[in-house]
Coordinates of C-alpha atoms in Angstrom, one line a residue:
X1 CA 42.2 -12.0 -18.6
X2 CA 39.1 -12.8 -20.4
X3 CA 37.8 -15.1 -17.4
X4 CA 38.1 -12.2 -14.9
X5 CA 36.2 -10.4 -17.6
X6 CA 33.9 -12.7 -17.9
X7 CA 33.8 -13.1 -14.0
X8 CA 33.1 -9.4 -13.8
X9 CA 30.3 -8.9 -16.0
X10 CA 28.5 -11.7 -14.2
X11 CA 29.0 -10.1 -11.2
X12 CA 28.1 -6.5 -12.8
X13 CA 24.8 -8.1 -14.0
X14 CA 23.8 -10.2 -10.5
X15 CA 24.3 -6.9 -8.6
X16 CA 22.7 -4.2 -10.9
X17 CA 19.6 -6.1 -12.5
X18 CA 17.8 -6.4 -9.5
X19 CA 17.8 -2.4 -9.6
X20 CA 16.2 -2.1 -12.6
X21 CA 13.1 -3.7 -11.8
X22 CA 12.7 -1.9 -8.6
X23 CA 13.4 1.4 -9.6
X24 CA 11.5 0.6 -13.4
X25 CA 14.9 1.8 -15.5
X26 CA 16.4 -1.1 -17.7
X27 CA 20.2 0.0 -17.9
X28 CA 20.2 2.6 -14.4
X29 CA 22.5 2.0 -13.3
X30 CA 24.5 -0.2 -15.4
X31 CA 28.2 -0.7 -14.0
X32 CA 28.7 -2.0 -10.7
X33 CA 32.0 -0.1 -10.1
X34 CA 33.1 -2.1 -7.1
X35 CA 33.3 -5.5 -8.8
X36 CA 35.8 -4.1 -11.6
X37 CA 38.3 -3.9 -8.7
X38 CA 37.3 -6.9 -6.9
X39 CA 37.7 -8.9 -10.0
X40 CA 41.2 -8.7 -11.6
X41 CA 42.3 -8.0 -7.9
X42 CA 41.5 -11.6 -7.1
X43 CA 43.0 -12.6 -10.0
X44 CA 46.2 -11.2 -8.8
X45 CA 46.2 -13.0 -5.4
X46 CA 49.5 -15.1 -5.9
X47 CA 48.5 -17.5 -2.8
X48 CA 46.1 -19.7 -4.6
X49 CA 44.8 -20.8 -0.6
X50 CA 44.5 -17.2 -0.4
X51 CA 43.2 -16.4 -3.3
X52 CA 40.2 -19.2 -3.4
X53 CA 39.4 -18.2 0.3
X54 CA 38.9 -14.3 -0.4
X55 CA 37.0 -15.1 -3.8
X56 CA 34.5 -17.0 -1.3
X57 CA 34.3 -14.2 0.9
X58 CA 33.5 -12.1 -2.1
X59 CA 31.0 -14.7 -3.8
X60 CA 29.3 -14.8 -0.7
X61 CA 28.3 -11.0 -0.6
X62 CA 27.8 -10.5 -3.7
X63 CA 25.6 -13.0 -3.3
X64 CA 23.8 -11.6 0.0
X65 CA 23.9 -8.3 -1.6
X66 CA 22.1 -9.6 -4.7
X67 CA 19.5 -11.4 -2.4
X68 CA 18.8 -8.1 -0.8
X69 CA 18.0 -6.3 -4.1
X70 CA 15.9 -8.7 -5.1
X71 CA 14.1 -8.3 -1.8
X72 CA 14.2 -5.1 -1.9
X73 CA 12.9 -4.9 -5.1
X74 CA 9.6 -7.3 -4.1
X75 CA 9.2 -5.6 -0.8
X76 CA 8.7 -2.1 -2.4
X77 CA 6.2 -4.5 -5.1
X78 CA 4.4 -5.2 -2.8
X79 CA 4.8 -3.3 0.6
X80 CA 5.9 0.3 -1.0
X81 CA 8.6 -0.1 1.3
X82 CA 12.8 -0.6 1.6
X83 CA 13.6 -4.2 2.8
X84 CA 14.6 -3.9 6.3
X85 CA 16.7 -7.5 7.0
X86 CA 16.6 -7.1 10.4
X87 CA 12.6 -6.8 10.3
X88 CA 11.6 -9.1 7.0
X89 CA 13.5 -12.3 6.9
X90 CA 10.2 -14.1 8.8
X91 CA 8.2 -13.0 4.8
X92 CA 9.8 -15.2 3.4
X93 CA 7.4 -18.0 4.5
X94 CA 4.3 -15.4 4.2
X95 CA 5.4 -14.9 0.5
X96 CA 5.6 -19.0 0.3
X97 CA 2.3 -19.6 1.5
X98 CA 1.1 -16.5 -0.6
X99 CA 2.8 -18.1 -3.8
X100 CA 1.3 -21.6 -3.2
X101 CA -2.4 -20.2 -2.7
X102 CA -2.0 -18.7 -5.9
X103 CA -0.7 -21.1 -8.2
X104 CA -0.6 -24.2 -5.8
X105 CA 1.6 -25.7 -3.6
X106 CA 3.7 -27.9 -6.0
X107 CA 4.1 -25.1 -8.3
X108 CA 4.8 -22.3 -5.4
X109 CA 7.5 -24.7 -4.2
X110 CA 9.3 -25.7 -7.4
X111 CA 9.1 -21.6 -7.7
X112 CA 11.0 -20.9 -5.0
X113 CA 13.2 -24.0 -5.2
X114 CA 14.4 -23.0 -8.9
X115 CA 15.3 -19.2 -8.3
X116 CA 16.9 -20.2 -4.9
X117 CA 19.1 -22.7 -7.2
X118 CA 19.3 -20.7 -9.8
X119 CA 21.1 -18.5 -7.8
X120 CA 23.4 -20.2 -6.1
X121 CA 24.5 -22.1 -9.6
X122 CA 25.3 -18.7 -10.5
X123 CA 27.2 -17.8 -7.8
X124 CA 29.4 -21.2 -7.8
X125 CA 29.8 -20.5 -11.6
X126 CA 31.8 -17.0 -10.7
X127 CA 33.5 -18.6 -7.7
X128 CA 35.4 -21.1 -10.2
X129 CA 36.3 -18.3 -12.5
X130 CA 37.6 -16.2 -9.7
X131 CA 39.7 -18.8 -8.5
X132 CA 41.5 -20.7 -10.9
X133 CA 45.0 -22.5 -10.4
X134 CA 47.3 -20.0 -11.2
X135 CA 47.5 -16.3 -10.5
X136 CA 47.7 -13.7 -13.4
X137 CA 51.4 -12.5 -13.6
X138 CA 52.2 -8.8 -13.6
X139 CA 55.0 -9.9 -15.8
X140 CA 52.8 -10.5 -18.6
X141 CA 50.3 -8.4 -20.6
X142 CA 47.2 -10.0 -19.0
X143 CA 48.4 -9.4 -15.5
X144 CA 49.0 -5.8 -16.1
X145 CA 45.7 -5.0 -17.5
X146 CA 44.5 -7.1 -15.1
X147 CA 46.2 -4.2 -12.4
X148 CA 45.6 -1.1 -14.7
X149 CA 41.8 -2.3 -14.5
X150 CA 42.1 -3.1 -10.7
X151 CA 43.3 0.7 -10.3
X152 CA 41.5 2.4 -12.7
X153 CA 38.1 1.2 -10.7
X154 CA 39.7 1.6 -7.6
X155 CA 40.1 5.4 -8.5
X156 CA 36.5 5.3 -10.0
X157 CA 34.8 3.8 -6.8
X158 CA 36.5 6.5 -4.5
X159 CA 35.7 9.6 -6.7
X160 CA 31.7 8.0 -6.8
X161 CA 32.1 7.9 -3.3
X162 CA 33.3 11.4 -3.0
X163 CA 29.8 12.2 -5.4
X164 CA 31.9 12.9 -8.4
X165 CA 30.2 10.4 -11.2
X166 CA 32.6 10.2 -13.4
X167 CA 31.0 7.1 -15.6
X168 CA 26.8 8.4 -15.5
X169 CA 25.6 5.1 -15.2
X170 CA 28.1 3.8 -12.4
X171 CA 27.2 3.0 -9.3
X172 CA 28.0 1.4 -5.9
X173 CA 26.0 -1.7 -4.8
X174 CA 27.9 -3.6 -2.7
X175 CA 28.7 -0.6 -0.7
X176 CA 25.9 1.6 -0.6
X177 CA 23.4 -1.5 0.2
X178 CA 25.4 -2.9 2.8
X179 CA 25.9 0.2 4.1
X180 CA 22.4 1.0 4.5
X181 CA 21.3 -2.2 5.7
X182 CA 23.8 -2.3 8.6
X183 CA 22.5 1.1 9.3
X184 CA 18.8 -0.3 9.3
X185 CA 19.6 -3.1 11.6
X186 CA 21.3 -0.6 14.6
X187 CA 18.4 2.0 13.8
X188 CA 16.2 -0.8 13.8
X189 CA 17.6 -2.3 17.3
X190 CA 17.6 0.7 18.9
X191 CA 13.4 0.9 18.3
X192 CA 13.2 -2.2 19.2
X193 CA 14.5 -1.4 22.9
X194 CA 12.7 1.4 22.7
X195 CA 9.5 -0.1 22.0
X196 CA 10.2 -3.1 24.4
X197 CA 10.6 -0.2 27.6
X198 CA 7.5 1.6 26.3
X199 CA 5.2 -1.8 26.6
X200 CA 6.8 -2.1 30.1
X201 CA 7.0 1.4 31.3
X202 CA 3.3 2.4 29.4
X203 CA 1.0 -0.1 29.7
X204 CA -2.0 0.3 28.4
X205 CA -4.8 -1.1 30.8
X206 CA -8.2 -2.8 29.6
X207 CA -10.7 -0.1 30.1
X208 CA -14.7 -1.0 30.3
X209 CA -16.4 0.7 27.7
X210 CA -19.9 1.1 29.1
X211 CA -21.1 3.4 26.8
X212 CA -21.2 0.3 24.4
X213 CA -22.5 -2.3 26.9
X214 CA -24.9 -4.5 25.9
X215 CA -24.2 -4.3 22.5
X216 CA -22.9 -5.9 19.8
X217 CA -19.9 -4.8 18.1
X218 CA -18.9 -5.8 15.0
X219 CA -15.2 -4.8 13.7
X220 CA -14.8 -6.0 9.9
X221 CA -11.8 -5.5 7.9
X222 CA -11.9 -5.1 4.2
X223 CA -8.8 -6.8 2.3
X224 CA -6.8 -3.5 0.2
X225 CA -10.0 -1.4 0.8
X226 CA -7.3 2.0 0.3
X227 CA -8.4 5.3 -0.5
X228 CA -7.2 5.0 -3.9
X229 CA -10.2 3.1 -4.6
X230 CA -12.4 6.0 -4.0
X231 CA -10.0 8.6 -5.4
X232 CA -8.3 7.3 -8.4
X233 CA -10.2 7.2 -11.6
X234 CA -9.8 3.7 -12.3
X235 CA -12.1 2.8 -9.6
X236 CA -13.6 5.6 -8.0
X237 CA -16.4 5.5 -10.4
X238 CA -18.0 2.1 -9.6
X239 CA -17.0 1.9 -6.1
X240 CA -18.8 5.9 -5.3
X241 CA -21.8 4.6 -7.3
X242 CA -21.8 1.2 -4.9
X243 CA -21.4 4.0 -1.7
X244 CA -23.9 6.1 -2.7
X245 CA -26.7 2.8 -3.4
X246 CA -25.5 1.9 0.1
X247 CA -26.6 5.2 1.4
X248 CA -29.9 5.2 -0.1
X249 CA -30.9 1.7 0.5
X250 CA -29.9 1.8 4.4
X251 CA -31.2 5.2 5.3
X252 CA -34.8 3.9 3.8
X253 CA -34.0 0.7 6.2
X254 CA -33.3 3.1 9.1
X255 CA -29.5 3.1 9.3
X256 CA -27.3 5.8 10.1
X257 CA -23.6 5.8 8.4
X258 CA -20.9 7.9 9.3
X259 CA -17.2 7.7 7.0
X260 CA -13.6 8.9 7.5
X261 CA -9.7 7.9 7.4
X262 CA -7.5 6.5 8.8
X263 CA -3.9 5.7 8.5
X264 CA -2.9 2.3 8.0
X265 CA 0.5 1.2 8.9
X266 CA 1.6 -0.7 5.7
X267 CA 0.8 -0.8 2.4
X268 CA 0.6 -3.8 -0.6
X269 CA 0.3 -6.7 2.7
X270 CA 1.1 -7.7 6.4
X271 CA -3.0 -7.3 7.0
X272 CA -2.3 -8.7 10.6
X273 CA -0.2 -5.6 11.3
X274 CA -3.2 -3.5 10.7
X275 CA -5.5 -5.7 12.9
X276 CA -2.5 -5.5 15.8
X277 CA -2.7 -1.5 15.3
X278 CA -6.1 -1.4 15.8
X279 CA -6.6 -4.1 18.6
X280 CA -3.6 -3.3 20.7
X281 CA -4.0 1.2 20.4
X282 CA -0.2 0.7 19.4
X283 CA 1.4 1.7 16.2
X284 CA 2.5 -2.0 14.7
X285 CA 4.0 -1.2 11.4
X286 CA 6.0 -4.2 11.3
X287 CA 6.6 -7.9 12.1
X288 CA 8.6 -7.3 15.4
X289 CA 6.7 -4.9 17.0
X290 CA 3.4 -7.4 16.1
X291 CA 5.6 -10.7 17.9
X292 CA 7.1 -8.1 21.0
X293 CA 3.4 -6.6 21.5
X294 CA 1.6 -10.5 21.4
X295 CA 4.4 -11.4 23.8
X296 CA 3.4 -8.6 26.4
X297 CA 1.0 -8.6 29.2
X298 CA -0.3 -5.8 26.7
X299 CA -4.4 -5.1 27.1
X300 CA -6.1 -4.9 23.8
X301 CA -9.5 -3.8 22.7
X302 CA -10.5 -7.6 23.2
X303 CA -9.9 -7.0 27.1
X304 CA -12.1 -3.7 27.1
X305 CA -14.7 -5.7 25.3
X306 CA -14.3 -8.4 27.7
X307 CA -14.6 -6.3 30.7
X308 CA -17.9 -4.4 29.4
X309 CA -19.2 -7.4 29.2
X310 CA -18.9 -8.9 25.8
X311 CA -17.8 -12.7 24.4
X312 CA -15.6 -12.3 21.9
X313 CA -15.3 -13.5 18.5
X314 CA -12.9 -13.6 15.8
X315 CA -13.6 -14.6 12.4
X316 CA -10.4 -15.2 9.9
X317 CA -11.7 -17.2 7.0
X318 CA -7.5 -16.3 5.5
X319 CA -6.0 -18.3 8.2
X320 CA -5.3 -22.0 6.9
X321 CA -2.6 -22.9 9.5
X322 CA -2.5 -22.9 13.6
X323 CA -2.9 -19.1 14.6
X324 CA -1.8 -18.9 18.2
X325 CA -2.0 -15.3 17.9
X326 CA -6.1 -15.8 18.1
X327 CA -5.4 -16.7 22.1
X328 CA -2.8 -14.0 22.8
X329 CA -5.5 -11.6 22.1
X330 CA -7.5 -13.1 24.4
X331 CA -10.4 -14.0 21.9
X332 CA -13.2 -17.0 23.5
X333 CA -14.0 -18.3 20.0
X334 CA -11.3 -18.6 17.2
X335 CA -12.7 -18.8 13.5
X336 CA -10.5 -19.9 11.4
X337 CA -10.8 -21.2 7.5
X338 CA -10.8 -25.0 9.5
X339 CA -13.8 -24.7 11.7
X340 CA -16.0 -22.0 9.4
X341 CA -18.8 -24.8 8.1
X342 CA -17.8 -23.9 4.8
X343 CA -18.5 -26.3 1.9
X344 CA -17.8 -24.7 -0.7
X345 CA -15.0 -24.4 -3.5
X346 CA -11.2 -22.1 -2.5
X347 CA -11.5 -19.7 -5.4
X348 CA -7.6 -19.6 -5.8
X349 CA -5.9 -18.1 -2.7
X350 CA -9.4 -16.8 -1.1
X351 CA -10.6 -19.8 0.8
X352 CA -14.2 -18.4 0.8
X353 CA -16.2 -15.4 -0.3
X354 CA -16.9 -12.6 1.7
X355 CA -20.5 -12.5 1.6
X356 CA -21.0 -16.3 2.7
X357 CA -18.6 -15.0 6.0
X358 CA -20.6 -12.2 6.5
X359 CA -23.6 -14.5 6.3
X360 CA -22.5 -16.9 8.9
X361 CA -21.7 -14.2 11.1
X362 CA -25.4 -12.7 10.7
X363 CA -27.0 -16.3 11.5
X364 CA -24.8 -18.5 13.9
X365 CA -23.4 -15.3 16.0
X366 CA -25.5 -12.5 16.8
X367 CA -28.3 -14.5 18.8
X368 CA -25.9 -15.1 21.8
X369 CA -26.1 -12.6 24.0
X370 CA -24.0 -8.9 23.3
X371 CA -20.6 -9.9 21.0
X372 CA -17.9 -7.9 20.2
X373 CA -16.4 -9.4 17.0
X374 CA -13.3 -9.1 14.5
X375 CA -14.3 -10.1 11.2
X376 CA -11.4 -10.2 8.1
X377 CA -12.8 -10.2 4.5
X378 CA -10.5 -11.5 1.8
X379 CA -12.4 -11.8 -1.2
X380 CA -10.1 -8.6 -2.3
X381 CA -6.8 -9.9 -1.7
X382 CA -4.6 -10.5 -4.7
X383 CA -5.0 -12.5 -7.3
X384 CA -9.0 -11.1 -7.6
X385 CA -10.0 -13.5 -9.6
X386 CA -12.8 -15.3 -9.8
X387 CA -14.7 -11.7 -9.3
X388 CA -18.0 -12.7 -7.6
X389 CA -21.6 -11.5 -8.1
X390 CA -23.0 -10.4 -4.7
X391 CA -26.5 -12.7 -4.0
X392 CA -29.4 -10.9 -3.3
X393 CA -30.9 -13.7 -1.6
X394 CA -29.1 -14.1 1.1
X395 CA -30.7 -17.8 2.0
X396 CA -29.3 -19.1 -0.8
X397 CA -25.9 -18.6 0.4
X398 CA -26.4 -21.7 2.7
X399 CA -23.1 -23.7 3.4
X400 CA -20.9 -22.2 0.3
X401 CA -22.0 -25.5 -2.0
X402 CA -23.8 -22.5 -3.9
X403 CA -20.0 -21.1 -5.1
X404 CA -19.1 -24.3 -7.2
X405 CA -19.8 -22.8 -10.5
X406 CA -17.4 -20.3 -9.8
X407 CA -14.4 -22.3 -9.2
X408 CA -13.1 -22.2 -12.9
X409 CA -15.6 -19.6 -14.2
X410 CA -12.5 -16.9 -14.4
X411 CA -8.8 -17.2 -16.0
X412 CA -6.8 -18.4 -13.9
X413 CA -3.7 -16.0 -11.6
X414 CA -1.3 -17.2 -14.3
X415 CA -3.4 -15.4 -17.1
X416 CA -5.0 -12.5 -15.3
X417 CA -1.6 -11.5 -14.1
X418 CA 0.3 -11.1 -17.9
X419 CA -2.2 -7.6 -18.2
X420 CA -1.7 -4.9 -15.9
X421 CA -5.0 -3.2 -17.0
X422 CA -6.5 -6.3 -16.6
X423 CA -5.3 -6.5 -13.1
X424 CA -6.3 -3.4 -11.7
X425 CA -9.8 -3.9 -13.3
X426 CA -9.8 -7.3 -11.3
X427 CA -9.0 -5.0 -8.8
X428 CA -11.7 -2.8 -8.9
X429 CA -14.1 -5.0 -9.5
X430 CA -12.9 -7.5 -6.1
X431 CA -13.2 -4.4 -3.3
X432 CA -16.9 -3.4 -4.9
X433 CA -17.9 -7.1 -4.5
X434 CA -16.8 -6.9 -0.6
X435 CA -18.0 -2.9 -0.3
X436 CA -21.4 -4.6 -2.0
X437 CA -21.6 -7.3 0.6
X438 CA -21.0 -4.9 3.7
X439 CA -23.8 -3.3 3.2
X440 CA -26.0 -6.2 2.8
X441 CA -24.5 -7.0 6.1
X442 CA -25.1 -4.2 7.9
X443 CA -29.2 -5.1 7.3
X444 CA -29.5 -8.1 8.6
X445 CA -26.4 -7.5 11.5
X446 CA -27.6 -4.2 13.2
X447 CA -30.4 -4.6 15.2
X448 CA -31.2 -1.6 17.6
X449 CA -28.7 -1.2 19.3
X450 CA -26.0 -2.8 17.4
X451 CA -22.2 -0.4 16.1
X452 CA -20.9 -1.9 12.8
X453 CA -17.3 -0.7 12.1
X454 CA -16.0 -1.3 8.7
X455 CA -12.3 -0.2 7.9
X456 CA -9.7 -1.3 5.0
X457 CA -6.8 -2.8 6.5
X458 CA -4.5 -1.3 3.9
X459 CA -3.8 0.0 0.6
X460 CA -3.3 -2.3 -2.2
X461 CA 0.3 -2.6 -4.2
X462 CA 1.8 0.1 -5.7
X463 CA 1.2 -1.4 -9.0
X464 CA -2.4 -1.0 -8.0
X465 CA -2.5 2.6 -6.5
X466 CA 0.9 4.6 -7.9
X467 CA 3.7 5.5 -6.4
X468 CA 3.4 7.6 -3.5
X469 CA -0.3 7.2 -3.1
X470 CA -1.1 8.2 0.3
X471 CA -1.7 4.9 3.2
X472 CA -5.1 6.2 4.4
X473 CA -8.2 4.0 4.7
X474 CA -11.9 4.7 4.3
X475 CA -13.7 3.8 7.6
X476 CA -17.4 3.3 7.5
X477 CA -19.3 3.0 10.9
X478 CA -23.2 2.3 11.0
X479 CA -25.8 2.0 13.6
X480 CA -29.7 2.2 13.9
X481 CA -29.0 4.2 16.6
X482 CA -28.1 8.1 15.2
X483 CA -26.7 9.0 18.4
X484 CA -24.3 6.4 18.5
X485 CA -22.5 7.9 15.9
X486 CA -22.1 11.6 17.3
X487 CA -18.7 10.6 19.1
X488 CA -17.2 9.7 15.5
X489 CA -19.0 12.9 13.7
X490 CA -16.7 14.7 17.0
X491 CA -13.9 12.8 15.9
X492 CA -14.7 14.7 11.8
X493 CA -15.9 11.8 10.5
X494 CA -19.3 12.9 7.8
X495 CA -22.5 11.8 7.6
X496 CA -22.9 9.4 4.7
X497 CA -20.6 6.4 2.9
X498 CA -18.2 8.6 2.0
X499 CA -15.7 10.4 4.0
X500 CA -14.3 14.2 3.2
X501 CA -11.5 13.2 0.6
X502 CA -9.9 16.6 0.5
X503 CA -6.6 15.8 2.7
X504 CA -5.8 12.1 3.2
X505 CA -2.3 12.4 3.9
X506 CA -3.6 13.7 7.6
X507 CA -5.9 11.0 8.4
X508 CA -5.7 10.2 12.0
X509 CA -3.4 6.8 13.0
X510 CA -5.5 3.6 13.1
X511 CA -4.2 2.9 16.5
X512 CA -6.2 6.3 17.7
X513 CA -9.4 4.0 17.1
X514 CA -8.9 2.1 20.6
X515 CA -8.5 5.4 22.4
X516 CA -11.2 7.2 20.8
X517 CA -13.5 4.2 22.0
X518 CA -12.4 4.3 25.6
X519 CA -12.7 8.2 26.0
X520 CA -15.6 8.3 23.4
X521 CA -17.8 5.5 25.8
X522 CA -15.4 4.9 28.7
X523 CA -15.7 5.2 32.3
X524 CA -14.5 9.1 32.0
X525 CA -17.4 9.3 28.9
X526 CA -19.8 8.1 30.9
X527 CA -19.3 10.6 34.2
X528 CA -18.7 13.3 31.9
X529 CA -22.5 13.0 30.6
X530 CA -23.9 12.1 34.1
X531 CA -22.2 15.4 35.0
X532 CA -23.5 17.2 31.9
X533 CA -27.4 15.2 32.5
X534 CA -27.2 16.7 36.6
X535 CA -26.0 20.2 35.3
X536 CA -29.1 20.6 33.0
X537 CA -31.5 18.9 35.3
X538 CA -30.7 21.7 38.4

């Protein structure tokens, strides 16, 4: 009897500590009902064949289930999100690659390698004790405790079920999380079919823009650039004070900025999700939709570009590996963190600071002929440290040798991350550095003509932002030209750097942005005000 106990507490603890880090309650819940019955049941079995084959069957989800908790405990980390199996297996390598950027690849892979072990050691630990040689007789004592125990959960488990908690901090694991994923996945398949006949039935064609023609367009993501970090306290004040410098320094340089919101599709990660929602005019909010979208003859905002006349560019210092994606979008030039002439140090995961990105863009790109261009700064994505200053001489920025003292200037991920407080100052202090070097940017981008879009791709973490906090993202679009801008101050965007903060959970969706573009300075844009210009003229 005491190695069915001692099976069942190890079972109780794989499937119920995983809870309390995601829902931040050591001891809530604390029994896993099911596994009471499941336990001296086994133990029961007289069949040892029988018995060994079912307490594999049982090991095994237990073991899926546990796996599930954990994920669904890191997905809500960092995604503020349920795990949804049928849509998140494919993080697994994302959160390898993010792992290994932070403390290295050796160490990112002994990481993974020791929980994965770790547990499946446990799980072959409780298999033995839930199938030894013999069977617990009902003719002894241990064999009917073993069956009072077996019945008195079973009666538990169906009045929890019923919603009677009889024990306060019981609960239901194994059933309620399979449950819930199974329901996922056919909730989840049926979108998917859904979403596959709208890409066939609703194509969305490429649409010339030439109320943007002959110009260059510049589309630059800021990494976790969330409303939080204009709205909550903790970095509000540094980042309004960097907004409002930017304001004042590029009005006297004769720049126009206009701000708003918009609603990102994810939170905590998945930046590309955010880029698909924007370049496609689709709603992307996860990893299938992004793969099923790529795969379709699907126009983007790459193909209106193209067709108004643009090249087009993409610049992705975060991408170390292949990124075949780059071609499905139809990009001409592909930037990636192997062909940027970059000479400088990786400053942990970040393979090179925003500023010395922007500055390449400024003096290798924008002498071509009119470009349409998707820039992606990283400098704030996690684990912000080192925190940069931003150069005010921009020459000196050169091919990134200039970032070598900076390289070990900062503690290390591994120290930075044991203080929360310390963290969301590192935080704080990353998305002012890139804010910082935007506007720097927009002097030396935006010629006369030129539109500058800036946009967050997401918000950061929930440890960063709070629970709940609300997925909009500050948009920031400048030009020299004021007029420019009238079709986003129609749209309720507000003169200045920073948007109207007063109702952010009903920001517009950031897919709208593609549409606003081709009715804003479409073909239909552009007749409308030929109609308007005849109308005054007779």
């Amino acid at each position: 009897m005491l190695r069915v106990l001692i099976a069942a507490t190890a079972l109780n603890i794989m499937l119920v500590a995983p809870l309390w880090w995601r829902f931040e309650h050591l001891g809530m819940p604390l029994v896993a009902l099911e596994v009471w019955m499941l336990a001296p049941a086994l133990a029961l079995i007289p069949a040892r064949g029988w018995r060994r084959l079912l307490a594999a069957l049982v090991v095994l989800w237990v073991g899926l289930v546990s796996a599930a908790h954990l994920g669904n405990a890191a997905t809500h980390a960092a995604f503020g999100r349920a795990l949804n199996l049928y849509l998140d297996v494919p993080l697994v390598r994302s959160i390898y690659h993010l792992l290994s950027g932070n403390v290295g690849k050796l160490a990112g892979t002994l990481i993974m390698a020791l929980g994965a072990l770790s547990l499946v050691g446990m799980l072959l630990l409780i298999y033995a004790l839930l199938s030894p040689k013999r069977a617990l007789s009902l003719e002894r004592v241990s064999g009917k405790a073993a069956a009072a125990l077996a019945v008195l959960a079973l009666v538990l488990c169906e009045l929890h079920y019923q919603g009677l908690r009889v024990v306060e901090r019981g609960a239901l694991p194994l059933i309620d999380t399979t449950r819930f994923q199974i329901e996922q996945v056919r909730a989840t398949h049926q979108a998917r079919l859904a979403f596959e006949a709208e890409l066939e039935q609703r194509p969305l064609e490429a649409q010339a823009l030439p109320g943007l023609a002959g110009r260059n367009v510049l589309l630059t993501f800021i990494e976790s650039y969330g409303v939080s970090a204009l709205i909550d306290p903790r970095y509000a004040k540094l980042i309004r004070a960097t907004l409002d410098e930017m304001d004042s320094r590029l009005e006297a340089r004769g720049i126009s900025v206009v701000s708003g919101l918009l609603e990102a599709p994810i939170r905590g990660g998945q930046s590309w999700l955010a880029h698909a929602s924007v370049l496609s005019g689709r709603w992307i909010d996860n990893q299938l939709w992004y793969r099923l979208m790529l795969e379709s003859p699907h126009a983007s905002l790459v193909d209106d570009f193209h067709a108004t006349g643009q090249r087009s560019l993409t610049v992705m210092p975060g991408i170390t590996l292949a990124w075949p994606e780059g071609l499905a979008y139809g990009f001409q030039e592909i930037r990636t963190a192997r062909n940027l002439p970059y000479q400088g140090p990786a400053l942990n995961w970040v393979t090179m600071p925003d500023q010395f990105t922007l500055d390449y863009v400024a003096r290798r790109q924008l002498d071509r002929g009119p470009l349409f261009a998707q820039i992606t700064l990283i400098s704030s994505h996690a684990p912000w440290t080192p925190i940069l200053p931003v150069l005010e001489n921009w020459a000196m920025i050169g091919d990134g040798s200039i970032y070598g003292p900076w390289e070990n200037a900062a503690d290390p991920p591994e120290v930075l991350w044991q203080d929360l407080e310390r963290i969301r100052d590192h935080y704080g202090w990353s998305v002012n550095y890139s804010v910082a070097s935007v506007a720097g940017f927009a002097e030396r981008a935006l010629d006369e003509t030129g539109l500058l879009i800036v946009m967050g791709d997401h918000q950061a973490a929930p440890l960063i932002t709070g629970e709940n906090a609300s997925a909009a993202v500050p948009v920031h679009v400048f030009s020299r030209d004021p007029a420019l801008l009238d079709a986003f101050r129609k749209r309720g965007f507000v003169d200045g750097a920073l948007p109207a903060l007063d109702d952010t959970e009903r920001a517009p969706r950031m897919s709208e942005l593609r549409h606003w573009l081709q009715e804003d300075f479409g073909n239909g844009a552009a007749s409308k005000n030929a109609k308007t210009a005849n109308g005054a003229a007779q």
